[in-house]
CSV table of C-alpha atoms and ligand atoms in Angstrom, one decimal:
chain,number,residue,atom,x,y,z
A,1,MET,CA,66.6,-208.2,102.0
A,2,ILE,CA,67.3,-211.4,104.0
A,3,ILE,CA,69.5,-211.2,107.1
A,4,PRO,CA,71.6,-214.4,106.7
A,5,PHE,CA,72.8,-216.5,109.6
A,6,VAL,CA,76.2,-216.8,108.0
A,7,ASN,CA,77.6,-214.9,105.0
A,8,LEU,CA,80.3,-216.9,103.4
A,9,LYS,CA,79.5,-215.6,100.0
A,10,LYS,CA,80.3,-212.1,101.1
A,11,GLN,CA,83.6,-213.3,102.6
A,12,SER,CA,84.5,-215.1,99.3
A,13,ARG,CA,83.7,-211.9,97.4
A,14,LEU,CA,85.8,-209.7,99.6
A,15,GLU,CA,88.7,-212.0,99.6
A,16,GLU,CA,88.7,-213.2,96.0
A,17,LYS,CA,91.9,-211.4,94.9
A,18,THR,CA,94.0,-212.6,97.9
A,19,ILE,CA,92.6,-216.1,97.5
A,20,LEU,CA,93.5,-216.3,93.8
A,21,LYS,CA,96.9,-215.1,94.7
A,22,ALA,CA,97.3,-217.9,97.2
A,23,VAL,CA,96.2,-220.4,94.5
A,24,LYS,CA,98.8,-219.1,92.1
A,25,GLN,CA,101.5,-219.2,94.8
A,26,THR,CA,100.6,-222.9,95.6
A,27,LEU,CA,100.7,-223.9,92.0
A,28,LYS,CA,104.1,-222.2,91.6
A,29,SER,CA,105.5,-224.1,94.5
A,30,SER,CA,103.6,-227.3,93.5
A,31,ASN,CA,104.2,-228.5,97.0
A,32,PHE,CA,100.6,-229.6,97.9
A,33,ILE,CA,100.9,-231.3,101.3
A,34,LEU,CA,102.7,-230.2,104.5
A,35,GLY,CA,105.9,-228.3,103.7
A,36,ASP,CA,107.2,-224.9,104.6
A,37,SER,CA,103.8,-223.0,104.5
A,38,ASN,CA,102.4,-225.5,106.9
A,39,ILE,CA,105.2,-225.0,109.3
A,40,ASN,CA,104.9,-221.3,109.0
A,41,LEU,CA,101.2,-221.3,109.7
A,42,GLU,CA,101.7,-223.7,112.7
A,43,LYS,CA,104.3,-221.3,114.1
A,44,LYS,CA,102.0,-218.3,113.6
A,45,ILE,CA,99.1,-220.1,115.3
A,46,SER,CA,101.2,-221.2,118.3
A,47,HIS,CA,102.4,-217.6,118.7
A,48,PHE,CA,98.8,-216.3,118.5
A,49,LYS,CA,97.4,-218.9,120.9
A,50,LYS,CA,100.5,-218.8,123.3
A,51,SER,CA,101.0,-222.5,123.0
A,52,LYS,CA,104.3,-224.3,122.5
A,53,TYR,CA,103.2,-226.5,119.6
A,54,CYS,CA,100.5,-226.6,117.0
A,55,ALA,CA,99.9,-229.4,114.5
A,56,LEU,CA,97.6,-228.8,111.6
A,57,LEU,CA,95.2,-231.6,110.7
A,58,ASN,CA,92.5,-232.3,108.3
A,59,SER,CA,89.6,-231.5,110.7
A,60,GLY,CA,88.6,-230.5,114.2
A,61,THR,CA,87.2,-234.0,114.5
A,62,ASP,CA,90.6,-235.5,113.6
A,63,ALA,CA,92.2,-233.2,116.2
A,64,LEU,CA,89.9,-234.8,118.9
A,65,THR,CA,90.6,-238.3,117.6
A,66,LEU,CA,94.4,-238.0,117.3
A,67,GLY,CA,94.4,-236.1,120.6
A,68,LEU,CA,92.6,-238.9,122.5
A,69,HIS,CA,94.8,-241.5,120.7
A,70,VAL,CA,98.1,-239.9,122.0
A,71,LEU,CA,96.6,-239.5,125.5
A,72,GLY,CA,96.3,-243.3,125.5
A,73,ILE,CA,92.5,-243.5,125.5
A,74,LYS,CA,91.4,-247.0,124.5
A,75,ARG,CA,88.8,-249.7,124.8
A,76,GLY,CA,87.2,-249.8,128.2
A,77,ASP,CA,88.2,-246.3,129.3
A,78,GLU,CA,85.7,-243.6,130.2
A,79,VAL,CA,85.8,-240.0,129.1
A,80,ILE,CA,83.8,-237.3,130.8
A,81,THR,CA,82.1,-234.8,128.5
A,82,CYS,CA,78.8,-233.0,127.7
A,83,SER,CA,75.9,-234.1,125.6
A,84,ASN,CA,74.9,-230.7,124.3
A,85,SER,CA,77.8,-230.5,121.8
A,86,PHE,CA,78.3,-231.1,118.1
A,87,ILE,CA,78.2,-234.9,117.5
A,88,ALA,CA,82.0,-235.0,116.7
A,89,SER,CA,83.1,-234.6,120.3
A,90,VAL,CA,81.4,-237.9,121.3
A,91,ALA,CA,82.1,-239.7,118.0
A,92,SER,CA,85.9,-239.3,118.6
A,93,ILE,CA,85.5,-241.0,122.0
A,94,VAL,CA,83.4,-243.8,120.7
A,95,HIS,CA,85.7,-244.5,117.7
A,96,LEU,CA,88.6,-245.1,120.1
A,97,GLY,CA,86.4,-247.7,121.9
A,98,ALA,CA,86.0,-245.6,125.1
A,99,LYS,CA,82.7,-244.7,126.7
A,100,PRO,CA,81.4,-241.1,126.9
A,101,ILE,CA,80.1,-240.2,130.3
A,102,PHE,CA,77.9,-237.1,130.3
A,103,VAL,CA,77.9,-234.3,132.9
A,104,ASP,CA,75.1,-231.7,132.9
A,105,VAL,CA,75.7,-228.1,132.2
A,106,LYS,CA,75.3,-224.7,133.8
A,107,ASP,CA,73.0,-221.9,132.7
A,108,ASP,CA,75.7,-220.8,130.3
A,109,GLN,CA,75.6,-224.2,128.5
A,110,ASN,CA,79.1,-225.2,129.6
A,111,ILE,CA,80.1,-228.2,131.8
A,112,ASN,CA,79.1,-227.8,135.4
A,113,PRO,CA,82.4,-228.6,137.3
A,114,ASN,CA,80.4,-229.3,140.5
A,115,LEU,CA,78.9,-232.4,138.9
A,116,ILE,CA,82.1,-233.9,137.5
A,117,GLU,CA,83.4,-235.7,140.6
A,118,ALA,CA,80.3,-237.8,141.1
A,119,LYS,CA,80.9,-239.3,137.6
A,120,ILE,CA,84.5,-240.3,138.1
A,121,THR,CA,85.1,-244.1,138.3
A,122,LYS,CA,88.2,-246.4,138.2
A,123,LYS,CA,87.8,-246.4,134.4
A,124,THR,CA,87.8,-242.6,134.0
A,125,LYS,CA,90.9,-241.5,132.0
A,126,ALA,CA,90.1,-238.0,130.7
A,127,ILE,CA,87.8,-235.0,130.8
A,128,MET,CA,86.8,-233.4,127.5
A,129,PRO,CA,85.2,-230.0,128.3
A,130,VAL,CA,83.6,-228.3,125.3
A,131,HIS,CA,83.9,-224.5,125.0
A,132,LEU,CA,80.4,-224.1,123.5
A,133,THR,CA,79.4,-221.0,121.6
A,134,GLY,CA,83.0,-219.6,122.0
A,135,ARG,CA,82.7,-219.3,125.8
A,136,VAL,CA,85.5,-221.0,127.7
A,137,CYS,CA,84.4,-223.4,130.4
A,138,ASP,CA,85.4,-222.7,134.1
A,139,MET,CA,88.8,-224.3,133.4
A,140,ARG,CA,90.2,-223.4,136.8
A,141,ALA,CA,87.7,-225.9,138.4
A,142,VAL,CA,88.1,-228.5,135.6
A,143,ILE,CA,91.9,-228.6,135.9
A,144,LYS,CA,91.7,-228.8,139.7
A,145,ILE,CA,89.6,-231.9,139.5
A,146,ALA,CA,91.8,-233.4,136.8
A,147,ARG,CA,94.9,-232.9,138.9
A,148,LYS,CA,93.2,-234.4,142.0
A,149,TYR,CA,92.2,-237.6,140.1
A,150,LYS,CA,95.2,-237.7,137.7
A,151,LEU,CA,93.0,-237.4,134.6
A,152,LYS,CA,94.0,-236.1,131.2
A,153,VAL,CA,92.2,-233.0,129.9
A,154,ILE,CA,91.5,-232.6,126.2
A,155,GLU,CA,89.6,-229.4,125.3
A,156,ASP,CA,87.1,-229.4,122.5
A,157,ALA,CA,87.9,-225.8,121.6
A,158,ALA,CA,86.5,-226.2,118.1
A,159,GLN,CA,84.3,-223.2,118.5
A,160,SER,CA,86.6,-220.9,120.5
A,161,PHE,CA,89.6,-219.8,118.5
A,162,GLY,CA,90.9,-216.7,120.3
A,163,SER,CA,88.6,-217.0,123.3
A,164,LYS,CA,90.1,-216.6,126.8
A,165,PHE,CA,89.5,-217.4,130.4
A,166,ASN,CA,91.3,-215.3,133.0
A,167,GLY,CA,93.5,-214.1,130.0
A,168,LYS,CA,94.5,-217.6,129.0
A,169,MET,CA,93.7,-218.9,125.5
A,170,ALA,CA,91.1,-221.6,124.9
A,171,GLY,CA,92.8,-224.9,124.1
A,172,THR,CA,95.9,-224.2,126.3
A,173,PHE,CA,94.6,-225.3,129.7
A,174,GLY,CA,94.7,-229.0,129.3
A,175,ASP,CA,97.1,-231.6,127.9
A,176,ILE,CA,95.8,-231.1,124.4
A,177,GLY,CA,93.5,-228.5,122.8
A,178,CYS,CA,91.5,-229.2,119.6
A,179,ILE,CA,90.3,-226.4,117.2
A,180,SER,CA,88.4,-226.6,114.0
A,181,LEU,CA,89.0,-224.6,110.9
A,182,HIS,CA,85.7,-225.6,109.3
A,183,PRO,CA,84.2,-222.9,106.9
A,184,LEU,CA,81.5,-222.1,109.5
A,185,LYS,CA,84.0,-221.4,112.4
A,186,ASN,CA,85.3,-217.9,113.1
A,187,PHE,CA,88.8,-218.7,111.8
A,188,ASN,CA,87.8,-220.6,108.8
A,189,GLY,CA,89.4,-222.4,105.9
A,190,VAL,CA,88.1,-223.1,102.4
A,191,GLY,CA,87.3,-226.7,103.3
A,192,ASP,CA,87.8,-229.0,106.2
A,193,GLY,CA,90.6,-228.4,108.7
A,194,GLY,CA,91.7,-228.2,112.3
A,195,PHE,CA,94.7,-228.4,114.6
A,196,ILE,CA,95.8,-229.4,118.0
A,197,LEU,CA,97.7,-227.3,120.6
A,198,THR,CA,100.0,-228.7,123.2
A,199,ASN,CA,102.9,-227.8,125.3
A,200,SER,CA,104.2,-231.4,125.2
A,201,LEU,CA,106.9,-232.1,122.7
A,202,SER,CA,106.2,-235.9,122.8
A,203,TYR,CA,102.4,-235.5,122.1
A,204,TYR,CA,103.3,-233.0,119.3
A,205,LYS,CA,105.8,-235.3,117.6
A,206,ARG,CA,103.5,-238.3,117.9
A,207,ILE,CA,100.6,-236.4,116.4
A,208,CYS,CA,102.8,-235.2,113.5
A,209,SER,CA,103.7,-238.9,112.8
A,210,LEU,CA,100.1,-240.2,113.3
A,211,ARG,CA,98.7,-237.6,110.8
A,212,ASN,CA,101.1,-239.0,108.2
A,213,HIS,CA,100.4,-242.8,108.4
A,214,GLY,CA,102.6,-243.1,111.5
A,215,ILE,CA,105.7,-242.7,109.4
A,216,ARG,CA,108.9,-241.7,111.0
A,217,ASP,CA,111.9,-240.8,108.8
A,218,ARG,CA,110.4,-241.9,105.4
A,219,ASN,CA,110.8,-245.7,105.7
A,220,PHE,CA,110.1,-246.5,109.3
A,221,VAL,CA,106.6,-246.9,110.8
A,222,ASP,CA,106.4,-247.2,114.5
A,223,GLU,CA,102.6,-247.5,114.8
A,224,PHE,CA,99.6,-247.5,112.4
A,225,GLY,CA,98.5,-243.9,111.8
A,226,TYR,CA,95.9,-241.9,110.0
A,227,VAL,CA,95.8,-239.6,106.9
A,228,SER,CA,95.2,-236.2,108.3
A,229,ARG,CA,97.5,-233.7,106.7
A,230,TYR,CA,96.5,-230.1,105.9
A,231,ASP,CA,96.7,-229.1,102.2
A,232,THR,CA,99.2,-226.4,101.3
A,233,LEU,CA,96.5,-224.6,99.3
A,234,LYS,CA,94.2,-224.3,102.3
A,235,THR,CA,97.3,-223.3,104.4
A,236,ASN,CA,98.3,-220.5,102.1
A,237,ILE,CA,94.7,-219.1,102.1
A,238,LEU,CA,94.6,-219.3,106.0
A,239,LEU,CA,97.9,-217.5,106.2
A,240,THR,CA,96.2,-214.5,104.6
A,241,ARG,CA,93.1,-214.9,106.8
A,242,LEU,CA,95.0,-215.0,110.0
A,243,LYS,CA,95.9,-211.3,109.5
A,244,ASN,CA,92.2,-210.5,109.8
A,245,ILE,CA,91.2,-212.7,112.7
A,246,LYS,CA,91.5,-210.0,115.4
A,247,ASN,CA,89.3,-207.8,113.4
A,248,ILE,CA,86.7,-210.5,113.0
A,249,ILE,CA,86.7,-211.3,116.7
A,250,SER,CA,86.3,-207.6,117.6
A,251,LYS,CA,83.4,-207.3,115.2
A,252,ARG,CA,81.6,-210.3,116.7
A,253,ARG,CA,82.2,-209.1,120.2
A,254,ASN,CA,80.8,-205.7,119.2
A,255,ASN,CA,77.7,-207.4,117.7
A,256,ALA,CA,77.2,-209.3,121.0
A,257,LYS,CA,77.5,-206.0,122.9
A,258,LEU,CA,74.7,-204.5,120.7
A,259,TYR,CA,72.4,-207.5,121.4
A,260,PHE,CA,73.0,-207.2,125.1
A,261,LYS,CA,72.1,-203.6,124.9
A,262,TYR,CA,69.0,-203.8,122.6
A,263,ILE,CA,67.3,-207.1,123.6
A,264,ASP,CA,64.7,-206.7,126.4
A,265,LYS,CA,65.7,-209.4,129.0
A,266,THR,CA,62.2,-209.8,130.5
A,267,ASN,CA,61.4,-212.9,128.4
A,268,VAL,CA,64.9,-213.6,127.1
A,269,TYR,CA,67.8,-215.2,129.0
A,270,ILE,CA,71.2,-214.4,127.7
A,271,PRO,CA,74.1,-215.9,129.7
A,272,PRO,CA,76.2,-212.8,130.7
A,273,GLU,CA,79.8,-212.6,129.8
A,274,THR,CA,81.6,-212.6,133.2
A,275,THR,CA,84.7,-210.6,133.9
A,276,ASN,CA,86.8,-213.9,133.7
A,277,GLU,CA,85.6,-214.5,130.1
A,278,PHE,CA,86.7,-213.2,126.7
A,279,ASN,CA,84.1,-214.8,124.4
A,280,THR,CA,84.6,-214.7,120.6
A,281,TYR,CA,81.0,-215.6,119.9
A,282,HIS,CA,81.1,-218.4,117.4
A,283,THR,CA,77.3,-218.3,118.1
A,284,PHE,CA,75.1,-215.9,120.0
A,285,VAL,CA,72.6,-218.1,121.8
A,286,ILE,CA,69.5,-216.8,123.7
A,287,GLN,CA,67.2,-219.0,125.8
A,288,ILE,CA,63.5,-218.5,125.4
A,289,LYS,CA,60.0,-219.9,125.6
A,290,LYS,CA,57.7,-220.2,122.6
A,291,ARG,CA,60.7,-220.9,120.3
A,292,GLU,CA,58.9,-222.3,117.3
A,293,GLN,CA,56.6,-219.3,117.2
A,294,LEU,CA,59.5,-216.9,117.5
A,295,ILE,CA,61.4,-218.6,114.7
A,296,LYS,CA,58.4,-218.2,112.4
A,297,PHE,CA,57.9,-214.6,113.4
A,298,LEU,CA,61.5,-213.8,112.7
A,299,ARG,CA,61.4,-215.7,109.4
A,300,LYS,CA,58.5,-213.6,108.2
A,301,LYS,CA,60.8,-210.6,108.8
A,302,ASN,CA,63.5,-212.3,106.8
A,303,ILE,CA,65.7,-213.0,109.8
A,304,SER,CA,67.5,-216.3,109.7
A,305,THR,CA,68.2,-218.2,113.0
A,306,SER,CA,69.5,-221.6,113.9
A,307,ILE,CA,69.7,-224.1,116.8
A,308,HIS,CA,72.9,-225.5,118.1
A,309,TYR,CA,71.9,-228.2,118.9
A,310,PRO,CA,68.2,-229.3,119.0
A,311,ILE,CA,68.9,-232.9,120.0
A,312,PRO,CA,71.5,-233.7,122.7
A,313,ILE,CA,73.9,-236.4,121.7
A,314,HIS,CA,72.7,-239.0,124.3
A,315,LEU,CA,69.3,-238.9,122.6
A,316,GLN,CA,70.7,-239.5,119.1
A,317,LYS,CA,70.1,-242.9,117.5
A,318,ALA,CA,73.8,-243.3,117.0
A,319,PHE,CA,74.3,-243.2,120.7
A,320,LYS,CA,71.2,-245.1,121.8
A,321,ARG,CA,72.1,-248.1,119.5
A,322,ILE,CA,75.3,-248.6,121.6
A,323,TYR,CA,74.1,-247.5,125.1
A,324,ASN,CA,70.6,-247.8,126.3
A,325,SER,CA,71.1,-246.6,129.9
A,326,LYS,CA,68.9,-243.9,131.2
A,327,ILE,CA,70.8,-240.6,131.5
A,328,HIS,CA,69.6,-237.8,133.7
A,329,LEU,CA,70.6,-234.4,132.3
A,330,PRO,CA,67.7,-232.0,133.1
A,331,LYS,CA,69.5,-228.7,132.2
A,332,THR,CA,70.8,-230.1,128.9
A,333,ILE,CA,67.2,-231.2,128.0
A,334,LYS,CA,65.6,-227.9,129.1
A,335,GLN,CA,68.2,-225.9,127.1
A,336,SER,CA,67.8,-228.0,124.0
A,337,LYS,CA,64.2,-226.9,123.8
A,338,GLU,CA,64.9,-223.2,124.6
A,339,ILE,CA,68.1,-222.2,122.8
A,340,LEU,CA,68.1,-220.2,119.7
A,341,SER,CA,71.2,-218.9,117.8
A,342,LEU,CA,70.9,-215.4,116.4
A,343,PRO,CA,73.0,-214.1,113.4
A,344,ILE,CA,76.3,-212.8,114.8
A,345,ASN,CA,78.6,-212.9,111.8
A,346,GLU,CA,81.1,-210.1,111.2
A,347,HIS,CA,79.3,-208.8,108.1
A,348,LEU,CA,76.2,-207.7,110.0
A,349,THR,CA,75.5,-204.0,110.4
A,350,LYS,CA,74.4,-202.2,113.6
A,351,LYS,CA,71.1,-201.5,112.0
A,352,GLU,CA,70.4,-205.2,111.3
A,353,ILE,CA,71.2,-206.1,114.9
A,354,LYS,CA,68.9,-203.4,116.2
A,355,PHE,CA,66.2,-204.7,113.9
A,356,ILE,CA,66.6,-208.3,115.0
A,357,SER,CA,66.6,-207.2,118.7
A,358,GLU,CA,63.5,-205.0,118.2
A,359,SER,CA,61.7,-207.8,116.4
A,360,ILE,CA,62.3,-210.2,119.3
A,361,ASN,CA,61.2,-207.5,121.8
A,362,LYS,CA,58.0,-207.0,119.7
A,363,PHE,CA,57.2,-210.7,119.6
A,364,TYR,CA,57.2,-211.0,123.4
A,365,LYS,CA,55.2,-207.7,123.9
A,366,THR,CA,52.3,-208.8,121.6
B,401,LIG,C1,82.8,-227.9,114.5
B,401,LIG,C2,83.0,-228.7,115.8
B,401,LIG,C3,83.7,-229.9,115.8
B,401,LIG,C4,84.3,-230.6,114.6
B,401,LIG,O1,85.1,-229.9,113.9
B,401,LIG,P1,85.3,-230.2,112.3
B,401,LIG,O2,86.4,-229.4,111.8
B,401,LIG,O3,84.0,-229.9,111.6
B,401,LIG,O4,85.6,-231.7,112.2
B,401,LIG,C5,83.9,-230.6,117.1
B,401,LIG,N1,83.3,-230.1,118.2
B,401,LIG,C6,82.6,-228.9,118.2
B,401,LIG,C7,82.0,-228.4,119.4
B,401,LIG,C8,82.4,-228.2,117.0
B,401,LIG,O5,81.6,-227.1,117.0
């Protein structure tokens, strides 16, 4: 028996009946893009996330791109973010012609607010904190700096649907929050998807227009837009999945609790969940030495693991072909060599988590 890192096949099996029902419902309406279901899901998400507005888009990456677009980010601007993210965070900045400026992270892999001010220049327009692993950044500190320097804040909350900091939902701290509905995320669709959250009616209206070619009132186009609408079929399926999201979050949090309990911390660093945080554990990441050997050891026991992400973005060829400056991010580099993501999906049993933990303990004892 293999312990899989993710278990989408099991999810598909469990939900087959409700998904087929959603397919039939979509065919019956034959309304395939935007429409009433879309508005309904957007309302339900805004309610859940305690945000005024939600606009569904075709991916989390589009949410970042359209978000930066309406914040006015353009050629020559600088946007402060982290290098230890999924490539999309930085790609969205680059595509708008702006320059990503990297800030190093804390032990918990999230942006270190103490290092932000030193990176602010006349060209800085926005900060894009990434809530990596499902843990929300220290947003109190980030917002304070943004206010002081009049910078926009766009949260890459792709991995943190339902996560909170001081009781406030990820994606609702800044001007715009961006969340992914990719099949591998906790709140997942059956294909690409994402959405933005905002309390600003004008940002919301502009994003709704931009996602549909920039069209306003059928025949009028105020600015050139994108094609980033969310399909009704995927919407109808997500409407059924939204009912289960609290359950998924609580299972993942419980799995994390078991890891904290069973893993011997002598040779394993796990960033603790502070009392400010409510982490939904998109990934459960430990920091360790002898990573390659441990991966092999666990693989022999049929335990799958993964690394998010082994190569920081500033070391990717895509980045280096544009910018060849030397960038000093010691903690980011150190973590890229020591991080390992353990299975945390909601289908795992207590027995499996105990087995994974005990296998890790055994590896470092021998
Ligand atoms: C998944 C992810 C994205 C991109 O979301 P997509 O829906 O795949 O486009 C962006 N940033 C981070 C941190 C992510 O994990």
